[in-house]
Coordinates of C-alpha atoms in Angstrom, one line a residue:
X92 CA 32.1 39.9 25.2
X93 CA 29.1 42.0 23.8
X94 CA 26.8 39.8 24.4
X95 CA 28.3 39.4 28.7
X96 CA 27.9 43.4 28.3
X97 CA 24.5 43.5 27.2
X98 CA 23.3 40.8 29.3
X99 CA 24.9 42.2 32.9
X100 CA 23.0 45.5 32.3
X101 CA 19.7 44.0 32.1
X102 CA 18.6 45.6 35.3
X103 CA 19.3 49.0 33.6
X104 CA 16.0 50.2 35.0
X105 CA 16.4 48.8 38.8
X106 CA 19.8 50.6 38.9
X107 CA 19.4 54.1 37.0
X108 CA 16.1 55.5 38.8
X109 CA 15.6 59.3 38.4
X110 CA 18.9 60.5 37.8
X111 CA 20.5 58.6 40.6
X112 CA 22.3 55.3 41.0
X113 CA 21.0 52.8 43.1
X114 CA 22.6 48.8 43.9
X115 CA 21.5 45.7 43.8
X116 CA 21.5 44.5 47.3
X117 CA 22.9 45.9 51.2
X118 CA 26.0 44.1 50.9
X119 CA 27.2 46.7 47.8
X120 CA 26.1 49.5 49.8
X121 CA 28.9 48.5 52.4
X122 CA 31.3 47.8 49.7
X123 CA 30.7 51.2 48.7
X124 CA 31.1 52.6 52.3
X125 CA 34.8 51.3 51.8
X126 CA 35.2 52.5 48.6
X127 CA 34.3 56.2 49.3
X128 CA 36.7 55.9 52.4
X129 CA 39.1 55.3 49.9
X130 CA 38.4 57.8 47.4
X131 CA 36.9 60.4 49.6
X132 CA 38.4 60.1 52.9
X133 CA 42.3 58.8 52.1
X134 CA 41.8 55.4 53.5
X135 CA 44.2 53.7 52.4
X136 CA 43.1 50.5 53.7
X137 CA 39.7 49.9 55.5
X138 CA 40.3 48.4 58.5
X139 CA 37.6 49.0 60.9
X140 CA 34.0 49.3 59.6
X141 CA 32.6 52.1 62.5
X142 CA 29.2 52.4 60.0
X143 CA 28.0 49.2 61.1
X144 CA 27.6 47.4 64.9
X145 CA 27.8 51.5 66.4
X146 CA 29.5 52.0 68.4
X147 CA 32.3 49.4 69.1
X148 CA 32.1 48.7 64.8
X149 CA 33.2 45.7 63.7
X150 CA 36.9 44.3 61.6
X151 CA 35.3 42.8 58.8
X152 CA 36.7 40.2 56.5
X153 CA 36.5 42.7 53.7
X154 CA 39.3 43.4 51.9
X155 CA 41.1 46.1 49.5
X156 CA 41.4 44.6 46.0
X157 CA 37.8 45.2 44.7
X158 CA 37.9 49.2 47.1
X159 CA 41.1 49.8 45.0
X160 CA 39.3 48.2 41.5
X161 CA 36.4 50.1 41.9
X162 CA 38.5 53.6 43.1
X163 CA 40.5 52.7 39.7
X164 CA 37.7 52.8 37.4
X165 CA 36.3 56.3 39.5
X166 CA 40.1 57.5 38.7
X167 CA 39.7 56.2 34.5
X168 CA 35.9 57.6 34.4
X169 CA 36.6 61.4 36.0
X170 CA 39.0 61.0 33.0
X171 CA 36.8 60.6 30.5
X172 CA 34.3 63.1 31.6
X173 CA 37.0 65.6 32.0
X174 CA 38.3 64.7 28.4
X175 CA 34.8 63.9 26.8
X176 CA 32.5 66.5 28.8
X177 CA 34.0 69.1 29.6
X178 CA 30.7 71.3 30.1
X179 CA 30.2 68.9 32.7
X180 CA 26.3 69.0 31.9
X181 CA 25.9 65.2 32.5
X182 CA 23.8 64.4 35.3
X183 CA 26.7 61.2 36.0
X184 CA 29.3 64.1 36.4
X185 CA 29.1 64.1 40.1
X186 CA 28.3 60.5 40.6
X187 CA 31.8 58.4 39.4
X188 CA 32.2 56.9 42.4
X189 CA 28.8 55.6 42.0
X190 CA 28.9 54.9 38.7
X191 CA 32.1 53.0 39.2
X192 CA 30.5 50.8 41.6
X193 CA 27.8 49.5 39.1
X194 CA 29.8 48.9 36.5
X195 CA 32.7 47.1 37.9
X196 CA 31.2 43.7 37.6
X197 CA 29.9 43.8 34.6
X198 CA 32.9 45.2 33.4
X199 CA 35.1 42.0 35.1
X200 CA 32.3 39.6 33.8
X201 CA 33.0 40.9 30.5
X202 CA 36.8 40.4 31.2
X203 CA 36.4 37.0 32.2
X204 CA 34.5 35.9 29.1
X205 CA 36.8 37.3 26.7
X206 CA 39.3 35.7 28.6
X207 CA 38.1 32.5 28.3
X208 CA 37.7 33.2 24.7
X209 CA 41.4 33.8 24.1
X210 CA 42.2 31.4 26.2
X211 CA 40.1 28.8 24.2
X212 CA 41.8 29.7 21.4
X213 CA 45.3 28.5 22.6
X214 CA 44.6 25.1 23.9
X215 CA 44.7 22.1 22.1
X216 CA 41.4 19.8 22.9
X217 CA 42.3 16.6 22.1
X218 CA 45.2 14.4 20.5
X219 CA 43.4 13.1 17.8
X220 CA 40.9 13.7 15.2
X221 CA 39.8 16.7 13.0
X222 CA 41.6 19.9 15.3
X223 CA 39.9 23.4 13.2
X224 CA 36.5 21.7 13.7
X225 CA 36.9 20.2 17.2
X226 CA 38.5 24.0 18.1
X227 CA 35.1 25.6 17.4
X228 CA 33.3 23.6 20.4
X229 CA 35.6 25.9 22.7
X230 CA 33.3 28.7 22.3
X231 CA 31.0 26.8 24.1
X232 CA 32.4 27.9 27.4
X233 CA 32.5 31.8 27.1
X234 CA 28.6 31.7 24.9
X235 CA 27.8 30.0 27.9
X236 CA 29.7 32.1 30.5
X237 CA 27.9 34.8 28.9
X238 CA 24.6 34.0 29.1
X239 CA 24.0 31.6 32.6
X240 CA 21.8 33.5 34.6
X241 CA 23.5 33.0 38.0
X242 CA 26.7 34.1 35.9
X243 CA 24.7 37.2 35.0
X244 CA 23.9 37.8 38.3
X245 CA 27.3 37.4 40.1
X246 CA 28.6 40.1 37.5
X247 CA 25.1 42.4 37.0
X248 CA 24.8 45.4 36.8
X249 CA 24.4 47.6 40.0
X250 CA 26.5 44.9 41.8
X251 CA 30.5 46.1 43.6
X252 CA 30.3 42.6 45.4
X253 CA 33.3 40.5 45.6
X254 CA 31.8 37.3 44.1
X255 CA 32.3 39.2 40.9
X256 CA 36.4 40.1 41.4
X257 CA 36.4 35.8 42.7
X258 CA 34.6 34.6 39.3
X259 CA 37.2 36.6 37.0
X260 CA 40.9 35.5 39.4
X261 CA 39.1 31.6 39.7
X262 CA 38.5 31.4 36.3
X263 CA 41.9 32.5 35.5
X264 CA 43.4 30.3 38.0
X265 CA 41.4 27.1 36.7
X266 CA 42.5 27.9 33.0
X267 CA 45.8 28.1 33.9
X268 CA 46.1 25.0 35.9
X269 CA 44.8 23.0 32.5
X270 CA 46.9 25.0 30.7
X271 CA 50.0 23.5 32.7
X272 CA 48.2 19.4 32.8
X273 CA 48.9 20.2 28.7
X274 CA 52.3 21.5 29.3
X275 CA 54.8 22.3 31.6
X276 CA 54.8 26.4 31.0
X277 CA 56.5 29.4 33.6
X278 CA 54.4 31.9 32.3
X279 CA 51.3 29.9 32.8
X280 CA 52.2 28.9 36.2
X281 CA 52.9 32.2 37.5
X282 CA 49.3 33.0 36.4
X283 CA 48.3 30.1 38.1
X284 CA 50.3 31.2 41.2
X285 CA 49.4 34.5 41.0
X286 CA 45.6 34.4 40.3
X287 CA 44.9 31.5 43.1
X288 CA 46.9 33.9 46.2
X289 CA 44.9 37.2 44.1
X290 CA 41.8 35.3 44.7
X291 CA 42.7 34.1 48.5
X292 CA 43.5 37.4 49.3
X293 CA 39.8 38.9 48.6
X294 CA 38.3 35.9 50.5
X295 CA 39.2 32.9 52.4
X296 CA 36.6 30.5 51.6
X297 CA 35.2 29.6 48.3
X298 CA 39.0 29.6 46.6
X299 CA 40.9 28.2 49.5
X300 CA 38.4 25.0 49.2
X301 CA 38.6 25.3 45.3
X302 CA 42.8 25.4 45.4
X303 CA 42.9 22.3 47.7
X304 CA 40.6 20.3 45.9
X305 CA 43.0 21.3 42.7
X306 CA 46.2 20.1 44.7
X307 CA 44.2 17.0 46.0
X308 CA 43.5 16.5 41.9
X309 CA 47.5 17.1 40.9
X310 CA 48.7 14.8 43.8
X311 CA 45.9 12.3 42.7
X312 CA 46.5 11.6 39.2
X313 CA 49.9 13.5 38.3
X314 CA 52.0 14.3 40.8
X315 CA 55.0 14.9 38.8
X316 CA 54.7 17.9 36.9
X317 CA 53.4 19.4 39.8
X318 CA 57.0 19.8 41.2
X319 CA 59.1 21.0 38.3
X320 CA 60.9 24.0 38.3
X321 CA 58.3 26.0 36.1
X322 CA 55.9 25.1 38.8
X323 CA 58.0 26.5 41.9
X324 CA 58.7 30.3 40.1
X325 CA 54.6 30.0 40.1
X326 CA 54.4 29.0 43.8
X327 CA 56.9 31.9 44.8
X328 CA 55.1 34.4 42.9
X329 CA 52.0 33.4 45.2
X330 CA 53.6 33.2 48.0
X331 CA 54.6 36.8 47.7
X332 CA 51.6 37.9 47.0
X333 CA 49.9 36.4 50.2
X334 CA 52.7 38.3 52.0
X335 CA 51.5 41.7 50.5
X336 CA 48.0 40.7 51.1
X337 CA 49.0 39.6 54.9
X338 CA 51.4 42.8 55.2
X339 CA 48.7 45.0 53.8
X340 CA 45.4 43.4 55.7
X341 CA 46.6 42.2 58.4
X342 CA 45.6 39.1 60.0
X343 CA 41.4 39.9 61.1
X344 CA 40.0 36.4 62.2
X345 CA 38.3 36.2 65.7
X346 CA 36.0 32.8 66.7
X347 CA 32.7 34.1 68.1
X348 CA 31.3 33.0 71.2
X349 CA 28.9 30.5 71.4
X350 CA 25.8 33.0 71.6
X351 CA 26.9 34.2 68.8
X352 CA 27.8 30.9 66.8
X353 CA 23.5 29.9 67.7
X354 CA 23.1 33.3 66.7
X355 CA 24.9 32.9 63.4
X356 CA 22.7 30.1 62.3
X357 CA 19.4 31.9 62.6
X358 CA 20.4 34.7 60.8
X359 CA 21.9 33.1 57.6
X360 CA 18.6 31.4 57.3
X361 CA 17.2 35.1 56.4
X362 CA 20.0 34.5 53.4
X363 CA 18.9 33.8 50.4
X364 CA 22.7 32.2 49.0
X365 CA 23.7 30.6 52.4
X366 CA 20.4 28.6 52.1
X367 CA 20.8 25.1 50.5
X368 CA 19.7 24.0 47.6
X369 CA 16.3 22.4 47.1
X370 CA 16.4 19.3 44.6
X371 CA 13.1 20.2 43.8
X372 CA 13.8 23.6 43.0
X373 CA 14.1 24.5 39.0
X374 CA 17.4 27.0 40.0
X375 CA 20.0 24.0 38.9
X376 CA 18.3 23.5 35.6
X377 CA 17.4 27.4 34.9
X378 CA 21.6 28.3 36.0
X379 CA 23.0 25.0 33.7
X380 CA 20.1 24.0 31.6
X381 CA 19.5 20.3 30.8
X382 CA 23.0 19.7 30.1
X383 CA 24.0 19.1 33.3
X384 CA 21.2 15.7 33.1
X385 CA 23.9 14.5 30.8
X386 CA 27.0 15.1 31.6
X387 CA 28.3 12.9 33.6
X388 CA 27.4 10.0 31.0
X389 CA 29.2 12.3 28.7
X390 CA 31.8 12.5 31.3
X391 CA 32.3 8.7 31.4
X392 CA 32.2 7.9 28.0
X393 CA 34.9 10.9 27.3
X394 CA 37.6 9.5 29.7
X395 CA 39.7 7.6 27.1
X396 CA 40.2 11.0 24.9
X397 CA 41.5 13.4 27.2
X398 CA 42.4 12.2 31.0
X399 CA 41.7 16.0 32.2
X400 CA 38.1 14.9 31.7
X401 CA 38.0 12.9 35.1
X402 CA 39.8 15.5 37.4
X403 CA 37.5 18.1 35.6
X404 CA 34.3 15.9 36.7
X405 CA 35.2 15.5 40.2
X406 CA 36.2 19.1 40.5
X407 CA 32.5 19.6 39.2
X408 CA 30.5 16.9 41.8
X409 CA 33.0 18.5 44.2
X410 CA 31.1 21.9 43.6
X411 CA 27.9 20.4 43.2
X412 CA 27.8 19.2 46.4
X413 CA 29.0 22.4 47.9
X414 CA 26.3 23.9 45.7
X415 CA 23.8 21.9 48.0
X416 CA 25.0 22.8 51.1
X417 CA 25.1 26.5 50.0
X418 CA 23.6 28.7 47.0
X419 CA 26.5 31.3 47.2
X420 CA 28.4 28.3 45.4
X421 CA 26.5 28.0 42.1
X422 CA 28.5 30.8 40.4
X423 CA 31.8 28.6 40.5
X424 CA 29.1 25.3 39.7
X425 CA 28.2 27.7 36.7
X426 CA 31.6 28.3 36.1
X427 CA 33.3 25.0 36.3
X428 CA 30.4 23.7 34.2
X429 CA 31.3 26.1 31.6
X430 CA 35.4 25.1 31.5
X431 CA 34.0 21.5 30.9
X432 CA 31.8 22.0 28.1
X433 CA 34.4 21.9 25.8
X434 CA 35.6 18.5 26.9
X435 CA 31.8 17.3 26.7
X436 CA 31.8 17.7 23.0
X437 CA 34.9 15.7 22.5
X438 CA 32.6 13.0 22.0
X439 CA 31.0 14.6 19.0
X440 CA 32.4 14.5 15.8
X441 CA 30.6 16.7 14.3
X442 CA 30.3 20.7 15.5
X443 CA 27.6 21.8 14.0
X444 CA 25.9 18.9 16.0
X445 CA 27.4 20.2 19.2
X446 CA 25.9 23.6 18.5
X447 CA 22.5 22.1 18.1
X448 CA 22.0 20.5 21.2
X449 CA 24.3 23.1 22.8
X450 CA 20.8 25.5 22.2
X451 CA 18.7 23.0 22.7
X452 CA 19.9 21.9 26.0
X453 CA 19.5 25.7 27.0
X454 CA 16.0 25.8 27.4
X455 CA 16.0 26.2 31.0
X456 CA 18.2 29.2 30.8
X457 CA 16.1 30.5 28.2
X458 CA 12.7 30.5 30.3
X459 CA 14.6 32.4 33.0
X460 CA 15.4 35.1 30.9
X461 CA 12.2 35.1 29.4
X462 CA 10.4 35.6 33.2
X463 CA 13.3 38.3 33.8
X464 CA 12.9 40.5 30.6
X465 CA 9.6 39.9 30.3
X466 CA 7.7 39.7 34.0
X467 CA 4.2 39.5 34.1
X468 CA 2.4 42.2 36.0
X469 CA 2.9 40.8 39.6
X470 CA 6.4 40.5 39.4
X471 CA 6.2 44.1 37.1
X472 CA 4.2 45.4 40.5
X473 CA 6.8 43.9 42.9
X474 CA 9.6 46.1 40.9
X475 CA 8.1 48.7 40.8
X476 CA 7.5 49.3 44.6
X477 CA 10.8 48.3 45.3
X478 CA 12.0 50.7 43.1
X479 CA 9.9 53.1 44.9
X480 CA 10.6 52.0 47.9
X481 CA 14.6 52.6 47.4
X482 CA 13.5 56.1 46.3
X483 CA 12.0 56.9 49.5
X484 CA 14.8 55.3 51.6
X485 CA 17.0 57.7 50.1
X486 CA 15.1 60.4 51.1
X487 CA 15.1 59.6 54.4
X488 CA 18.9 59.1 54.4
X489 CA 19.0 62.9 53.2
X490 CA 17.2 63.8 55.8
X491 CA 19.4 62.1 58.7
X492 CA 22.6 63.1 56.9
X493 CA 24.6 66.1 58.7
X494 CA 28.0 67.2 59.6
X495 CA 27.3 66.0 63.2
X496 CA 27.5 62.2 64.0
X497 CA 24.0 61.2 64.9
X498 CA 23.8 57.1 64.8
X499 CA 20.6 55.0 63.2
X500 CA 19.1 52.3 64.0
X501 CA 17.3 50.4 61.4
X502 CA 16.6 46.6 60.1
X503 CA 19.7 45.1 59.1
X504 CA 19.0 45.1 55.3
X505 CA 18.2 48.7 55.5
X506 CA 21.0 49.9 57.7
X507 CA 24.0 49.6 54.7
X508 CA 22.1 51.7 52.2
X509 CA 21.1 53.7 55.0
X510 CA 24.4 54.6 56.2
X511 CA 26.2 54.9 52.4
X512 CA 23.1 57.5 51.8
X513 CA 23.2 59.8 54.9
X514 CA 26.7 59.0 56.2
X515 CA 25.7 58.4 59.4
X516 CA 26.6 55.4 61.5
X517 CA 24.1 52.3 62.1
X518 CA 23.2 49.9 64.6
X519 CA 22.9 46.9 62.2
X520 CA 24.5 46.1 59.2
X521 CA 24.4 43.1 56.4
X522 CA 27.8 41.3 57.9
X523 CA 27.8 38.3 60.4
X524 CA 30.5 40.5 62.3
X525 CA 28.0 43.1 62.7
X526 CA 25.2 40.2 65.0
X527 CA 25.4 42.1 68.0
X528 CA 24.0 45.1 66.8
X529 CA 22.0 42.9 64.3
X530 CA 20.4 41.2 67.3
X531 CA 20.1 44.7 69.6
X532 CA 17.9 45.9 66.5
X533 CA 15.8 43.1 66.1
X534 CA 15.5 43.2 70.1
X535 CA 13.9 46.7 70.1
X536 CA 11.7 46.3 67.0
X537 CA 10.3 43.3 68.6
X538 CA 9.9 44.3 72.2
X539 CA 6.4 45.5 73.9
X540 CA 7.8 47.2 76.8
X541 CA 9.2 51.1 76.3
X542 CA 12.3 50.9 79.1
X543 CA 13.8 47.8 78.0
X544 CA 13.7 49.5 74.3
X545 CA 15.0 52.8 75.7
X546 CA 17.4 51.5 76.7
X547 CA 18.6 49.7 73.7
X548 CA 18.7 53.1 72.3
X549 CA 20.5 54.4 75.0
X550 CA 23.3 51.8 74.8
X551 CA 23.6 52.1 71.5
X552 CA 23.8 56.6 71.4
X553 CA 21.1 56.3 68.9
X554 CA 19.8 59.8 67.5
X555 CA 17.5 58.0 64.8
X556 CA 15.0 55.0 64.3
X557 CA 14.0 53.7 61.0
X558 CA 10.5 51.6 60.9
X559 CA 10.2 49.3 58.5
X560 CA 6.4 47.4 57.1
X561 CA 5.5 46.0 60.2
X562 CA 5.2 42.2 59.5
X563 CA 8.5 42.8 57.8
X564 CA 10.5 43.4 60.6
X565 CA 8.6 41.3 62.8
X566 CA 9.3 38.3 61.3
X567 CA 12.5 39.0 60.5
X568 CA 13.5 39.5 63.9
X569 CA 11.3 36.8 65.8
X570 CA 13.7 34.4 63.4
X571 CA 16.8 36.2 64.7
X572 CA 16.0 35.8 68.5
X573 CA 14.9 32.2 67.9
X574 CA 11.2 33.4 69.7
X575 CA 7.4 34.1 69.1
X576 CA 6.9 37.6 68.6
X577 CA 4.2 39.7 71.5
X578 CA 1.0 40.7 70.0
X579 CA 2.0 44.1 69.7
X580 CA 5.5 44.7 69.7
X581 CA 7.5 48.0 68.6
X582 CA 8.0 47.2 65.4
X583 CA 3.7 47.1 64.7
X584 CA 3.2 50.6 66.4
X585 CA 5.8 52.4 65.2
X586 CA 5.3 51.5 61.5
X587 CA 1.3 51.8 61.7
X588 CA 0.2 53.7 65.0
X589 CA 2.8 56.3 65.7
X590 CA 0.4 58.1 67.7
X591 CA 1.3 55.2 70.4
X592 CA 4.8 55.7 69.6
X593 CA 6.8 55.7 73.1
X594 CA 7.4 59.8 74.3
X595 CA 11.1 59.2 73.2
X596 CA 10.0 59.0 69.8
X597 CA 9.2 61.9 67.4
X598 CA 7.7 60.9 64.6
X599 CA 8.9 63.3 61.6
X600 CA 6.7 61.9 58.5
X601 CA 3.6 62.1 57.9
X602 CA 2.2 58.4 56.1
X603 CA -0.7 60.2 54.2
X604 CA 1.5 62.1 52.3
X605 CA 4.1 59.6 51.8
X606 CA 1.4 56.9 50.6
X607 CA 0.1 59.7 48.3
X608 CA 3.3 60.8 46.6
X609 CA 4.1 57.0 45.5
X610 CA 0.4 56.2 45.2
X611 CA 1.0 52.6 46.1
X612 CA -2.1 50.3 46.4
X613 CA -0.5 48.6 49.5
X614 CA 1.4 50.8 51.0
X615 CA 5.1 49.7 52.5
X616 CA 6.8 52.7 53.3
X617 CA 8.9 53.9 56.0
X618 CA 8.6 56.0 59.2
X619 CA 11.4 57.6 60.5
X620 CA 11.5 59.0 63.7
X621 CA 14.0 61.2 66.1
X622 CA 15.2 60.3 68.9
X623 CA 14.9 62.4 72.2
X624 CA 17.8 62.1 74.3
X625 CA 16.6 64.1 77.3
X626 CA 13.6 61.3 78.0
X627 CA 15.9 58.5 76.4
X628 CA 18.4 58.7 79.7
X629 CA 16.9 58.5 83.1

């Protein structure tokens, strides 16, 4: 568990930056929208998201467990300070909710590695042969649990997303449903029961298509056990959990139009994890190492020891193959290749052996981290300015934050952190619910005539506008609209001649002095510019 600790706050630097807590990417910045509604505001549950798609919002598929986890940890942290610090000198004194954010996924990554630990240390591998030295291959799965870099990333630092909350209830739910192919057990099924409807309550997807490939498995190859009495307390326990989830959520799900459907598969192209995955990309290799060459000769040859071995190795092609279709799935490929490592070195006979090519086979892995602890000076550039950069987003958020509502509109990946910072509403946001105003942004930064812009604005009751690095938001939103971009759209003159800036626009920064303060060598900063309502409306 250490060693998942020190691992997930490799990015100390990228998340601590002067004093202030900053998060890994826009999707935490809406999670924490949610969270402060709960903490701040008395939400009990977040319904409607009004910071995002202003001003109808949008009902996102967001739900409560991870705003009440991370709220929980706020509650336990305000504790300790109050106990520990009472002079209440420490610069994180005013920050918990922040602070609880950032560390709630490394915290549940370090859960679910200790928990696979424990859990290793229960199960009996194999029928045969020498048990105390076959027992010691099980720490295979949480050593490696610990150190896989996609892993590390799904549970970093600086990272409140829901992929991290998933990981920990699927990993529980898998071990649980080998525990009970062992033995029948009630205790293990009602984990079983009770961490599958946990995990289908935060999302639909990912663990609804890993349950039914587990049913599919049980019905498959042992159908029996699957009905037993044990088996049924476990089903009812999950069952009434999905019946708080649906009493407490409600039911959210609305089928876009067809614009929005086309729309939909333009944008998740500017996704990095809803992107497929490249055979002759390294990523497979540098999130599994070379193992995974191997194991499904292992696989075969393992069969006759332990018959959980084949359902284990479909269940892993299975997420393979979703892996290829989407990246977001290589943190469960990482994980199911991790519960089957054990049963990989069944074949072996001799541990220490194992352990050998265990390291060996982790060169991959190794490189990664290498590159990520120790980046050479363009990627050392790169963090830098972003790091920068985030600083002077912030400022601008301080600068548009105010007791009065006064709506933003700015790039889509700018809009969450925007709106967490200055508390204002935003045009955009970082969900597929929130493509209309997603494409009404990219619309205005990409058009070349002032009224059809204006009127964006004026649709939208925006009081701010955010500019973004010119080629930036160009791209970015030439992709979205599925056309070629004008030779001199919005987008170009407001982030490098404001002095053409339509009349509508006041520019409030001056680039000289920003450019100066950060001293960067290429300069992508923001403009930010005010809105004036009297010329906006006819």
């Amino acid at each position: 568990m250490l060693l998942a600790g020190l691992a997930r706050t490799h990015n100390l630097r990228d998340v601590f930056i002067d004093g202030q807590i900053y998060f890994v990417d826009a999707d935490c910045y809406s999670r924490m929208t949610r969270a402060r509604a709960v903490a701040v505001d008395g939400a009990g549950v977040v319904r409607h998201h009004l910071f995002e798609n202003y001003p109808e919002g949008t009902e996102p598929h967001t739900t409560a467990p991870l705003d009440y986890l991370i709220v929980g940890v706020q509650c336990v942290l305000d504790l300790g300070f109050r106990v520990f610090e009472p002079q209440q000198t420490s610069i994180l004194r005013g920050q918990t909710l922040d602070l609880a954010g950032a560390l709630v996924s490394p915290l549940l990554g370090m859960f679910t590695c200790g928990f696979l630990g424990l859990w290793a240390t229960t199960r009996r591998l194999c029928s045969e042969g020498d048990a105390p030295a076959r027992l010691r291959c099980w720490g295979l799965a949480p050593l490696f649990f610990a150190i896989s870099p996609v892993l590390v990333h799904g549970t970093v630092l600086g990272r409140p997303d829901h992929q991290s909350l998933l990981l920990a209830l699927v990993a529980v739910a898998l071990c649980a449903e080998l525990a009970l192919v062992e033995r029948s057990s009630r205790h293990w099924s009602i984990v079983a029961g009770v961490a599958w409807a946990l995990s289908l309550w935060v999302s639909l997807y990912e663990p609804l298509l890993l349950l039914l490939t587990s049913l599919a498995l049980w019905l498959g190859f042992d159908r029996r056990p699957f009905w037993t009495a044990d088996r049924r307390v476990g089903l009812a326990c999950g069952l009434a959990v999905l019946t708080l989830a649906l009493l407490v959520e409600g039911w959210r799900f609305h089928w876009p139009d067809a614009a929005l459907r086309e729309a939909f598969l333009r944008w998740k192209q500017t996704i990095g994890e809803l992107n497929h995955l490249d055979l002759r990309s390294p990523l497979l290799f540098q999130w599994l190492g070379w193992g995974v060459l191997g194991a499904p000769a292992i696989f075969f040859l393992s069969r006759r020891e332990d018959l959980r071995v084949i359902p284990l190795g479909i269940l892993l092609l299975v997420t393979l193959g979703l892996t290829f279709s989407q990246l977001r799935w290589g943190y469960f490929l990482a994980l199911i290749f991790a519960l089957t490592l054990p049963w990989q070195a069944i074949r072996f006979k001799r541990p220490w052996l194992v352990w050998l090519a265990f390291c060996a086979l982790l060169w991959p892995m190794l490189r990664d981290w290498d590159e990520q602890l120790f980046p050479n000076s363009n990627a050392q550039r790169q963090l830098t300015l972003q790091r920068r950069e985030a600083v002077l987003l912030r400022q601008l958020a301080a600068r548009m934050s105010g007791p009065e509502e006064q709506p933003f509109l700015a790039p889509w990946w700018l809009s969450p952190p925007l709106a967490y910072w200055s508390g204002q509403p935003g045009v955009a946001g970082s969900s597929h619910q929130s493509l209309p105003g997603i494409l009404d942004s990219a619309s205005f930064y990409l058009s070349d005539e002032f009224p059809k812009a204006a009127a964006i604005l004026r649709e939208r009751k925006v009081r701010w506008v955010i500019a973004d690095e010119a080629s930036r938001a160009i791209n970015t939103s030439a992709l979205l609209l599925g056309v070629a971009p004008p030779l001199r759209p919005l987008a170009l003159i407001l982030a490098e001649e404001p002095q053409l800036a339509p009349d509508y626009l006041q520019s409030i920064d001056d680039p000289a002095r920003v450019a100066g303060e950060f001293r960067i060598e290429e300069p992508q900063f923001y403009r930010l510019y005010r809105v004036n309502g009297a010329k906006v409306h006819p």
